[in-house]
């Protein structure tokens, strides 16, 4: 857990890629972080259950709960776990408890284990047809997960030499992101970054030779970056929504050091 994959297209970026990785390792604030999701007996009696957890490290337990191994967390990072639940049969204008969440990790600063209190996630269940306003952060995370699934599918197709089909899948997601971007504005860094990366992936699918030489490695690095919500850019000047100040600082310093030796 915590390993990161970098695609280095130019030899001159080896130093900055190493600096980016080192900046993350030296800024670890939590080790072996694990999130627990469960349903209370009362909620379960009303039909509530966790139907899916969209995280590659999620493990379902016999009692219907889930454990998500988040791994190490660097300073300034945020981790989002997207999951779906079946709604309670209880209708109420007041929030109805659905999920209980908690997190545990090793606090590297205070050098002790941390276990959070239980946090109850509730959903209002009115009888009317009222729809809650869109939560833009949740929507962005949904887009992130959808994009990782699209990249994974394109990678599967490309590995089977179905390059044209892989490009169609990527182009379809680009069109989808362009539509979604209207909700956030053209200056949204997150969506702009994903569109740019998907266009680079298409270029890497131009031929089997290009895919094997560079496209496959770039695709894998983008997939891991969005799954982990972590910067994996080899060049210090390439924009990244996930880049922390520690990573940026180390990446620049290592590039400058390499340039003077």
XYZ file of N, CA and C in Angstrom:
783
model
N 0.834 -1.186 0.000
C 0.000 0.000 0.000
C 0.874 1.243 0.000
N 0.490 2.233 -0.781
C 1.232 3.474 -0.779
C 2.221 3.597 -1.912
N 2.499 2.498 -2.646
C 3.409 2.569 -3.776
C 2.798 3.405 -4.893
N 3.641 4.120 -5.617
C 3.157 5.011 -6.667
C 3.870 4.723 -7.977
N 3.112 4.783 -9.079
C 3.655 4.498 -10.408
C 3.813 5.805 -11.184
N 5.023 6.064 -11.666
C 5.295 7.260 -12.471
C 5.650 6.842 -13.896
N 5.133 7.581 -14.868
C 5.567 7.422 -16.250
C 6.500 8.582 -16.563
N 7.755 8.270 -16.852
C 8.757 9.296 -17.154
C 9.077 9.222 -18.642
N 8.549 10.174 -19.395
C 8.735 10.172 -20.835
C 10.054 10.760 -21.284
N 10.678 11.595 -20.443
C 11.955 12.220 -20.781
C 12.964 11.966 -19.663
N 14.187 11.673 -20.053
C 15.235 11.410 -19.063
C 15.431 12.585 -18.107
N 15.199 13.796 -18.605
C 15.409 14.991 -17.780
C 14.413 15.085 -16.628
N 13.336 14.286 -16.696
C 12.318 14.341 -15.655
C 12.493 13.260 -14.576
N 13.542 12.464 -14.690
C 13.774 11.438 -13.669
C 13.955 12.088 -12.301
N 14.714 13.170 -12.255
C 14.985 13.841 -10.980
C 13.727 14.434 -10.367
N 12.905 15.095 -11.180
C 11.686 15.708 -10.643
C 10.671 14.646 -10.228
N 10.624 13.526 -10.940
C 9.730 12.425 -10.553
C 10.160 11.856 -9.210
N 11.476 11.671 -9.046
C 12.000 11.178 -7.775
C 11.698 12.176 -6.657
N 11.847 13.472 -6.946
C 11.562 14.497 -5.951
C 10.101 14.514 -5.556
N 9.212 14.322 -6.528
C 7.781 14.285 -6.236
C 7.466 13.119 -5.306
N 8.033 11.940 -5.618
C 7.803 10.764 -4.785
C 8.377 10.967 -3.387
N 9.581 11.524 -3.318
C 10.240 11.752 -2.035
C 9.462 12.769 -1.194
N 8.940 13.794 -1.837
C 8.154 14.800 -1.126
C 6.933 14.197 -0.461
N 6.359 13.177 -1.109
C 5.212 12.502 -0.510
C 5.613 11.638 0.672
N 6.662 10.840 0.476
C 7.110 9.925 1.530
C 7.505 10.679 2.796
N 8.146 11.822 2.622
C 8.617 12.602 3.770
C 7.510 13.429 4.430
N 6.310 13.375 3.878
C 5.212 14.150 4.458
C 4.053 13.259 4.905
N 4.336 11.985 5.160
C 3.284 11.067 5.621
C 2.772 11.508 6.990
N 1.476 11.680 7.114
C 0.873 12.068 8.392
C 0.048 10.938 9.005
N -0.325 9.957 8.190
C -1.108 8.823 8.696
C -0.687 7.558 7.948
N -0.461 6.495 8.690
C -0.076 5.221 8.090
C -1.175 4.187 8.298
N -1.318 3.335 7.290
C -2.280 2.224 7.356
C -3.686 2.696 7.727
N -4.108 3.777 7.109
C -5.458 4.288 7.371
C -6.503 3.305 6.860
N -7.521 3.085 7.668
C -8.588 2.152 7.292
C -9.936 2.758 7.657
N -10.858 2.752 6.712
C -12.202 3.279 6.932
C -13.167 2.113 7.092
N -14.044 2.223 8.071
C -15.063 1.194 8.311
C -16.438 1.773 8.023
N -17.236 1.046 7.262
C -18.616 1.434 6.966
C -19.539 0.307 7.411
N -20.567 0.633 8.183
C -21.505 -0.389 8.627
C -22.905 0.190 8.788
N -23.869 -0.698 8.887
C -25.266 -0.324 9.056
C -25.707 -0.706 10.460
N -26.408 0.184 11.144
C -26.904 -0.144 12.483
C -28.034 -1.163 12.364
N -28.280 -1.954 13.407
C -29.386 -2.932 13.370
C -30.732 -2.277 13.076
N -30.961 -1.069 13.617
C -32.222 -0.365 13.391
C -32.389 0.001 11.918
N -31.312 0.503 11.304
C -31.377 0.867 9.887
C -31.549 -0.376 9.024
N -30.845 -1.453 9.377
C -30.959 -2.702 8.622
C -32.384 -3.235 8.660
N -33.051 -3.058 9.801
C -34.434 -3.517 9.933
C -35.365 -2.748 9.016
N -34.962 -1.532 8.633
C -35.754 -0.715 7.712
C -35.296 -0.852 6.265
N -34.483 -1.875 6.004
C -34.095 -2.170 4.623
C -32.821 -1.527 4.130
N -32.107 -0.851 5.022
C -30.871 -0.189 4.601
C -29.742 -1.212 4.475
N -28.984 -1.103 3.404
C -27.798 -1.950 3.218
C -26.816 -1.210 2.310
N -25.567 -1.553 2.430
C -24.543 -0.985 1.548
C -24.503 -1.840 0.292
N -24.840 -1.252 -0.837
C -24.922 -2.039 -2.075
C -23.578 -2.133 -2.796
N -22.787 -1.057 -2.753
C -21.477 -1.105 -3.407
C -20.567 -0.030 -2.838
N -19.271 -0.333 -2.802
C -18.257 0.642 -2.406
C -17.272 0.741 -3.560
N -17.172 1.901 -4.157
C -16.340 2.074 -5.352
C -14.920 2.452 -4.954
N -14.188 1.471 -4.461
C -12.792 1.654 -4.064
C -12.090 0.323 -4.274
N -10.901 0.359 -4.915
C -10.236 -0.890 -5.264
C -9.702 -1.652 -4.052
N -9.690 -1.014 -2.873
C -9.219 -1.683 -1.657
C -10.358 -1.961 -0.680
N -11.589 -1.955 -1.169
C -12.745 -2.216 -0.309
C -12.958 -3.719 -0.147
N -13.213 -4.146 1.080
C -13.460 -5.554 1.378
C -14.803 -5.690 2.088
N -15.683 -6.496 1.527
C -16.974 -6.730 2.149
C -16.870 -7.790 3.229
N -17.564 -7.586 4.327
C -17.557 -8.522 5.445
C -18.883 -9.272 5.515
N -18.898 -10.445 6.168
C -20.127 -11.254 6.229
C -21.333 -10.529 6.812
N -21.100 -9.564 7.705
C -22.225 -8.856 8.332
C -22.738 -7.688 7.498
N -22.211 -7.534 6.276
C -22.667 -6.465 5.398
C -21.874 -5.177 5.526
N -20.935 -5.142 6.464
C -20.088 -3.961 6.625
C -18.941 -4.008 5.612
N -18.213 -2.909 5.501
C -17.082 -2.831 4.580
C -15.875 -2.232 5.283
N -14.698 -2.729 4.926
C -13.436 -2.155 5.383
C -12.687 -1.670 4.157
N -12.215 -0.442 4.198
C -11.497 0.143 3.060
C -10.090 0.497 3.505
N -9.109 -0.203 2.949
C -7.705 0.053 3.282
C -7.209 1.231 2.458
N -7.181 2.395 3.055
C -6.765 3.611 2.353
C -5.244 3.683 2.230
N -4.521 3.085 3.203
C -3.063 3.097 3.173
C -2.501 4.363 3.799
N -1.345 4.776 3.346
C -0.693 5.961 3.899
C -1.302 7.236 3.303
N -1.355 8.263 4.102
C -1.902 9.547 3.674
C -0.833 10.616 3.859
N -0.580 11.385 2.797
C 0.409 12.454 2.857
C -0.249 13.759 3.312
N 0.559 14.685 3.807
C 0.064 16.001 4.204
C -0.630 16.679 3.025
N -1.746 17.327 3.294
C -2.557 18.068 2.326
C -3.400 17.173 1.424
N -3.258 15.868 1.542
C -4.084 14.975 0.727
C -5.474 14.837 1.327
N -6.430 14.548 0.462
C -7.769 14.181 0.911
C -8.146 12.880 0.208
N -8.900 12.052 0.896
C -9.329 10.770 0.345
C -10.852 10.705 0.380
N -11.430 10.325 -0.736
C -12.882 10.220 -0.821
C -13.272 8.790 -1.171
N -14.199 8.241 -0.408
C -14.707 6.897 -0.666
C -16.172 7.023 -1.073
N -16.466 6.594 -2.271
C -17.798 6.715 -2.849
C -18.526 5.390 -2.666
N -19.711 5.420 -2.045
C -20.469 4.183 -1.861
C -21.961 4.444 -2.038
N -22.693 3.387 -2.291
C -24.131 3.482 -2.507
C -24.853 2.628 -1.473
N -26.003 3.123 -1.032
C -26.811 2.380 -0.064
C -28.251 2.284 -0.564
N -28.929 1.241 -0.150
C -30.370 1.166 -0.388
C -31.037 2.035 0.668
N -32.036 2.794 0.284
C -32.653 3.758 1.191
C -33.591 3.100 2.196
N -33.709 3.757 3.332
C -34.582 3.269 4.395
C -36.047 3.311 3.961
N -36.825 2.357 4.454
C -38.259 2.344 4.184
C -38.997 3.342 5.064
N -38.278 3.885 6.032
C -38.874 4.862 6.936
C -38.877 6.250 6.287
N -40.041 6.837 6.153
C -40.154 8.193 5.602
C -40.249 9.182 6.754
N -39.415 10.218 6.678
C -39.368 11.186 7.767
C -38.750 12.474 7.244
N -39.304 13.608 7.642
C -38.730 14.893 7.240
C -37.443 15.195 8.000
N -37.228 14.482 9.092
C -35.978 14.609 9.846
C -34.967 13.617 9.273
N -33.663 13.894 9.401
C -32.640 12.973 8.875
C -32.774 11.568 9.465
N -32.738 10.571 8.583
C -32.851 9.172 9.000
C -31.468 8.517 8.932
N -30.951 7.979 10.039
C -29.625 7.340 10.029
C -29.562 6.183 9.033
N -28.493 6.151 8.245
C -28.303 5.087 7.262
C -26.980 4.345 7.461
N -25.894 5.070 7.615
C -24.565 4.446 7.657
C -23.770 4.969 8.848
N -22.959 4.084 9.416
C -22.041 4.473 10.486
C -20.621 4.318 9.954
N -19.840 5.381 10.025
C -18.473 5.358 9.503
C -17.476 5.687 10.611
N -16.288 5.115 10.486
C -15.196 5.430 11.412
C -13.880 5.224 10.673
N -12.810 5.786 11.223
C -11.498 5.647 10.595
C -10.449 5.381 11.666
N -9.468 4.584 11.316
C -8.350 4.313 12.220
C -7.056 4.443 11.430
N -5.983 4.865 12.111
C -4.680 4.999 11.461
C -3.602 5.222 12.507
N -2.363 5.099 12.063
C -1.235 5.425 12.927
C -0.881 6.881 12.710
N -1.017 7.671 13.752
C -0.673 9.093 13.712
C 0.851 9.203 13.764
N 1.475 9.540 12.633
C 2.943 9.561 12.573
C 3.539 10.765 13.298
N 2.754 11.812 13.504
C 3.260 13.003 14.185
C 3.321 12.772 15.693
N 2.231 12.220 16.239
C 2.180 11.959 17.682
C 2.593 10.532 18.038
N 2.877 9.737 16.980
C 3.365 8.364 17.158
C 2.437 7.522 18.034
N 1.170 7.501 17.662
C 0.220 6.677 18.391
C -0.939 6.294 17.470
N -1.610 5.207 17.817
C -2.757 4.764 17.042
C -3.949 5.666 17.326
N -4.711 5.950 16.278
C -5.895 6.799 16.410
C -7.113 6.027 15.942
N -8.171 6.087 16.722
C -9.454 5.493 16.349
C -10.526 6.561 16.528
N -11.192 6.915 15.456
C -12.199 7.964 15.534
C -13.475 7.471 16.202
N -14.308 8.407 16.620
C -15.654 8.064 17.067
C -16.478 7.697 15.843
N -17.600 7.021 16.075
C -18.499 6.702 14.976
C -19.175 7.969 14.466
N -19.249 8.093 13.160
C -19.938 9.215 12.521
C -21.148 8.656 11.783
N -22.309 9.177 12.108
C -23.545 8.664 11.516
C -23.905 9.473 10.276
N -24.095 8.764 9.173
C -24.540 9.400 7.936
C -26.045 9.253 7.794
N -26.744 10.376 7.713
C -28.213 10.350 7.662
C -28.727 10.951 6.360
N -29.916 10.504 5.963
C -30.556 10.986 4.745
C -32.009 11.327 5.071
N -32.444 12.498 4.668
C -33.839 12.880 4.864
C -34.710 12.119 3.874
N -35.844 11.563 4.366
C -36.731 10.750 3.518
C -38.141 11.326 3.523
N -38.348 12.504 2.899
C -39.693 13.104 2.868
C -40.618 12.330 1.937
N -41.905 12.488 2.152
C -42.885 11.793 1.314
C -43.058 12.451 -0.044
N -42.705 13.731 -0.144
C -42.891 14.458 -1.397
C -41.851 14.110 -2.449
N -41.783 14.928 -3.494
C -40.856 14.691 -4.604
C -39.693 15.677 -4.600
N -39.439 16.236 -3.434
C -38.346 17.205 -3.311
C -37.005 16.543 -3.590
N -36.160 17.205 -4.361
C -34.829 16.690 -4.709
C -33.773 17.585 -4.061
N -32.808 16.971 -3.410
C -31.753 17.731 -2.749
C -30.894 18.449 -3.787
N -30.356 19.614 -3.450
C -29.465 20.307 -4.386
C -28.200 19.501 -4.627
N -27.600 19.672 -5.785
C -26.393 18.924 -6.146
C -25.218 19.314 -5.246
N -24.564 18.315 -4.707
C -23.332 18.541 -3.948
C -22.185 18.452 -4.955
N -21.546 19.581 -5.265
C -20.545 19.615 -6.319
C -19.315 18.774 -5.997
N -18.976 18.682 -4.724
C -17.815 17.858 -4.369
C -18.116 16.381 -4.639
N -19.302 15.941 -4.250
C -19.694 14.548 -4.493
C -19.769 14.281 -5.998
N -20.295 15.249 -6.748
C -20.384 15.085 -8.197
C -18.992 14.959 -8.816
N -18.040 15.771 -8.360
C -16.674 15.686 -8.879
C -16.057 14.320 -8.597
N -16.314 13.795 -7.403
C -15.775 12.484 -7.067
C -16.428 11.381 -7.898
N -17.706 11.557 -8.192
C -18.389 10.610 -9.067
C -17.764 10.632 -10.460
N -17.438 11.839 -10.944
C -16.787 11.988 -12.243
C -15.402 11.356 -12.219
N -14.677 11.541 -11.123
C -13.335 10.939 -10.991
C -13.417 9.415 -11.088
N -14.339 8.842 -10.353
C -14.472 7.383 -10.346
C -14.898 6.870 -11.714
N -15.830 7.569 -12.337
C -16.275 7.177 -13.672
C -15.110 7.230 -14.660
N -14.279 8.250 -14.546
C -13.131 8.390 -15.443
C -12.127 7.266 -15.236
N -11.888 6.874 -13.987
C -10.963 5.758 -13.740
C -11.518 4.460 -14.320
N -12.822 4.288 -14.225
C -13.437 3.080 -14.791
C -13.312 3.065 -16.309
N -13.451 4.239 -16.925
C -13.316 4.348 -18.383
C -11.877 4.048 -18.806
N -10.898 4.595 -18.066
C -9.490 4.339 -18.394
C -9.179 2.853 -18.249
N -9.701 2.229 -17.192
C -9.472 0.800 -16.983
C -10.071 -0.026 -18.120
N -11.262 0.367 -18.593
C -11.898 -0.339 -19.702
C -11.111 -0.137 -20.998
N -10.631 1.080 -21.230
C -9.828 1.355 -22.425
C -8.521 0.560 -22.378
N -7.944 0.451 -21.203
C -6.717 -0.323 -21.053
C -6.965 -1.799 -21.372
N -8.095 -2.319 -20.906
C -8.449 -3.717 -21.189
C -8.602 -3.946 -22.691
N -9.263 -3.008 -23.358
C -9.457 -3.125 -24.806
C -8.127 -3.015 -25.550
N -7.293 -2.087 -25.130
C -5.999 -1.885 -25.792
C -5.103 -3.105 -25.630
N -5.159 -3.723 -24.451
C -4.347 -4.918 -24.220
C -4.798 -6.077 -25.102
N -6.041 -6.000 -25.577
C -6.566 -7.020 -26.493
C -6.451 -6.573 -27.949
N -5.629 -5.511 -28.167
C -5.375 -4.960 -29.507
C -6.610 -4.323 -30.138
N -7.594 -3.962 -29.333
C -8.789 -3.277 -29.840
C -8.620 -1.767 -29.632
N -7.641 -1.207 -30.333
C -7.288 0.193 -30.133
C -8.400 1.149 -30.541
N -9.095 0.861 -31.637
C -10.171 1.737 -32.087
C -11.305 1.784 -31.061
N -11.638 0.620 -30.492
C -12.685 0.570 -29.478
C -12.239 1.315 -28.221
N -10.967 1.183 -27.883
C -10.431 1.888 -26.712
C -10.545 3.392 -26.907
N -10.233 3.861 -28.117
C -10.334 5.303 -28.403
C -11.784 5.784 -28.336
N -12.720 4.954 -28.786
C -14.131 5.327 -28.736
C -14.591 5.522 -27.297
N -14.137 4.626 -26.418
C -14.500 4.713 -25.005
C -13.968 6.008 -24.391
N -12.720 6.336 -24.709
C -12.104 7.552 -24.176
C -12.779 8.795 -24.737
N -13.045 8.814 -26.048
C -13.694 9.971 -26.669
C -15.085 10.208 -26.092
N -15.799 9.137 -25.797
C -17.122 9.252 -25.207
C -17.048 9.909 -23.825
N -16.019 9.543 -23.058
C -15.856 10.148 -21.729
C -15.447 11.616 -21.827
N -14.644 11.948 -22.821
C -14.275 13.358 -23.023
C -15.535 14.187 -23.293
N -16.407 13.663 -24.143
C -17.664 14.361 -24.451
C -18.510 14.518 -23.191
N -18.530 13.480 -22.377
C -19.286 13.524 -21.123
C -18.715 14.576 -20.173
N -17.383 14.628 -20.074
C -16.736 15.600 -19.191
C -16.986 17.029 -19.664
N -17.017 17.225 -20.968
C -17.273 18.562 -21.505
C -18.680 19.029 -21.152
N -19.621 18.092 -21.126
C -20.989 18.425 -20.715
C -21.022 18.735 -19.214
N -20.358 17.883 -18.428
C -20.342 18.064 -16.975
C -19.648 19.366 -16.582
N -18.674 19.780 -17.377
C -17.909 20.986 -17.041
C -18.774 22.236 -17.019
N -19.925 22.195 -17.709
C -20.810 23.359 -17.719
C -21.381 23.638 -16.331
N -21.377 22.627 -15.453
C -21.884 22.808 -14.088
C -20.855 23.489 -13.197
N -19.584 23.435 -13.611
C -18.515 23.958 -12.775
C -17.805 25.162 -13.385
N -17.977 25.371 -14.669
C -17.275 26.453 -15.342
C -16.024 25.943 -16.032
N -15.576 26.609 -17.079
C -14.434 26.144 -17.879
C -13.103 26.180 -17.136
N -13.049 26.882 -16.013
C -11.778 27.016 -15.299
C -11.577 25.943 -14.227
N -12.478 24.960 -14.151
C -12.334 23.923 -13.138
C -11.106 23.067 -13.447
N -10.087 23.145 -12.581
C -8.818 22.463 -12.815
C -8.979 20.958 -12.893
N -9.830 20.417 -12.051
C -10.001 18.965 -11.973
C -10.469 18.393 -13.306
N -11.559 18.942 -13.825
C -12.119 18.426 -15.078
C -11.201 18.746 -16.253
N -10.614 19.936 -16.254
C -9.688 20.299 -17.335
C -8.502 19.340 -17.372
N -8.010 18.967 -16.199
C -6.893 18.023 -16.131
C -7.292 16.667 -16.692
N -8.477 16.179 -16.324
C -8.922 14.868 -16.811
C -9.102 14.868 -18.325
N -9.669 15.957 -18.867
C -9.842 16.037 -20.319
C -8.490 16.031 -21.020
N -7.546 16.793 -20.500
C -6.200 16.837 -21.081
C -5.544 15.458 -21.048
N -5.678 14.762 -19.926
C -5.077 13.435 -19.802
C -5.728 12.436 -20.766
N -7.035 12.509 -20.908
C -7.732 11.599 -21.819
C -7.314 11.846 -23.266
N -7.079 13.102 -23.627
C -6.587 13.402 -24.978
C -5.188 12.833 -25.195
N -4.351 12.879 -24.160
C -3.014 12.290 -24.256
C -3.111 10.774 -24.383
N -4.073 10.177 -23.680
C -4.283 8.728 -23.772
C -4.675 8.346 -25.197
N -5.545 9.150 -25.827
C -5.946 8.880 -27.220
C -4.730 8.903 -28.139
N -3.837 9.881 -27.924
C -2.614 9.958 -28.742
C -1.768 8.707 -28.553
N -1.780 8.157 -27.355
C -1.009 6.947 -27.081
C -1.637 5.687 -27.644
N -2.847 5.827 -28.182
C -3.550 4.690 -28.785
C -3.527 4.758 -30.308
N -2.681 5.621 -30.853
C -2.647 5.824 -32.309
C -2.192 4.583 -33.064
N -1.366 3.769 -32.448
C -0.916 2.521 -33.072
C -0.479 1.565 -31.973
N -0.384 0.298 -32.316
C 0.030 -0.702 -31.325
C 1.449 -0.408 -30.840
N 2.305 0.031 -31.751
C 3.682 0.337 -31.386
C 3.737 1.507 -30.407
N 2.957 2.550 -30.680
C 2.927 3.710 -29.791
C 2.363 3.336 -28.429
N 1.333 2.506 -28.449
C 0.724 2.083 -27.184
C 1.716 1.311 -26.328
N 2.423 0.379 -26.949
C 3.372 -0.439 -26.199
C 4.589 0.367 -25.740
N 4.972 1.384 -26.529
C 6.164 2.170 -26.207
C 5.915 3.195 -25.111
N 4.712 3.790 -25.100
C 4.449 4.835 -24.107
C 3.008 4.917 -23.631
N 2.069 4.612 -24.499
C 0.655 4.753 -24.142
C 0.230 3.927 -22.947
N 0.690 2.678 -22.896
C 0.296 1.782 -21.803
C 0.795 2.296 -20.462
N 2.049 2.773 -20.436
C 2.616 3.269 -19.175
C 1.919 4.544 -18.715
N 1.628 5.434 -19.667
C 0.951 6.680 -19.300
C -0.454 6.382 -18.773
N -1.146 5.477 -19.438
C -2.500 5.124 -19.021
C -2.498 4.554 -17.600
N -1.524 3.696 -17.305
C -1.440 3.098 -15.976
C -1.156 4.156 -14.908
N -0.317 5.129 -15.228
C -0.007 6.179 -14.253
C -1.226 7.055 -13.978
N -2.024 7.341 -15.015
C -3.235 8.151 -14.807
C -4.264 7.379 -13.990
N -4.374 6.095 -14.274
C -5.319 5.255 -13.546
C -4.985 5.243 -12.058
N -3.713 5.032 -11.738
C -3.295 4.986 -10.339
C -3.437 6.344 -9.667
N -3.104 7.412 -10.382
C -3.183 8.752 -9.818
C -4.595 9.078 -9.336
N -5.593 8.785 -10.172
C -6.964 9.114 -9.803
C -7.541 8.125 -8.794
N -7.114 6.877 -8.841
C -7.568 5.921 -7.837
C -7.070 6.316 -6.447
N -5.812 6.750 -6.368
C -5.205 7.093 -5.088
C -5.404 8.554 -4.710
N -5.911 9.369 -5.652
C -6.014 10.821 -5.451
C -4.648 11.368 -5.025
N -3.667 11.088 -5.859
C -2.282 11.440 -5.533
C -1.543 11.870 -6.799
N -0.729 12.902 -6.676
C 0.062 13.375 -7.808
C 1.105 12.334 -8.197
N 1.154 12.003 -9.489
C 2.180 11.097 -10.012
C 2.801 11.708 -11.269
N 2.951 13.025 -11.261
C 3.518 13.709 -12.416
C 5.047 13.673 -12.345
N 5.674 13.308 -13.449
C 7.143 13.255 -13.483
C 7.749 14.637 -13.722
N 7.006 15.511 -14.409
C 7.510 16.859 -14.674
C 6.919 17.840 -13.673
N 7.780 18.652 -13.079
C 7.344 19.558 -12.016
C 6.415 20.665 -12.507
N 6.399 20.918 -13.812
C 5.571 21.993 -14.353
C 4.216 21.512 -14.876
N 4.008 20.209 -14.913
C 2.722 19.680 -15.365
C 1.669 19.887 -14.279
N 0.560 20.570 -14.585
C -0.458 20.824 -13.558
C -1.034 19.530 -12.991
N -1.259 19.501 -11.691
C -1.889 18.350 -11.055
C -2.766 18.825 -9.912
N -4.007 18.432 -9.961
C -4.968 18.788 -8.909
C -4.540 18.235 -7.557
N -3.782 17.139 -7.577
C -3.419 16.447 -6.340
C -2.069 16.878 -5.759
N -1.311 17.689 -6.465
C 0.052 17.989 -6.008
C 0.041 18.813 -4.718
N 0.748 18.320 -3.702
C 0.864 19.034 -2.432
C 2.067 19.967 -2.492
N 2.162 20.880 -1.537
C 3.293 21.804 -1.504
C 4.598 21.059 -1.250
N 4.546 19.980 -0.438
C 5.755 19.200 -0.159
C 6.256 18.512 -1.421
N 5.338 17.978 -2.222
C 5.717 17.326 -3.470
C 6.273 18.353 -4.462
N 5.604 19.498 -4.570
C 6.051 20.538 -5.496
C 7.442 21.033 -5.131
N 7.674 21.229 -3.847
C 8.965 21.740 -3.378
C 10.086 20.756 -3.678
N 9.893 19.494 -3.330
C 10.928 18.474 -3.552
C 11.167 18.231 -5.039
N 10.113 18.262 -5.822
C 10.243 18.037 -7.256
C 11.082 19.128 -7.900
N 10.802 20.378 -7.541
C 11.578 21.503 -8.076
C 13.030 21.467 -7.608
N 13.240 21.163 -6.338
C 14.596 21.127 -5.799
C 15.436 20.040 -6.458
N 14.837 18.870 -6.670
C 15.591 17.775 -7.283
C 15.915 18.090 -8.738
N 15.002 18.778 -9.449
C 15.260 19.146 -10.839
C 16.397 20.179 -10.902
N 16.375 21.147 -9.984
C 17.424 22.161 -9.936
C 18.771 21.547 -9.563
N 18.749 20.615 -8.630
C 20.000 19.944 -8.207
C 20.592 19.148 -9.355
N 19.716 18.431 -10.104
C 20.184 17.634 -11.236
C 20.746 18.539 -12.328
N 20.164 19.732 -12.458
C 20.618 20.646 -13.510
C 21.970 21.280 -13.228
N 22.408 21.244 -11.977
C 23.699 21.844 -11.622
C 24.804 20.807 -11.458
N 24.476 19.525 -11.733
C 25.491 18.466 -11.589
C 25.559 17.619 -12.859
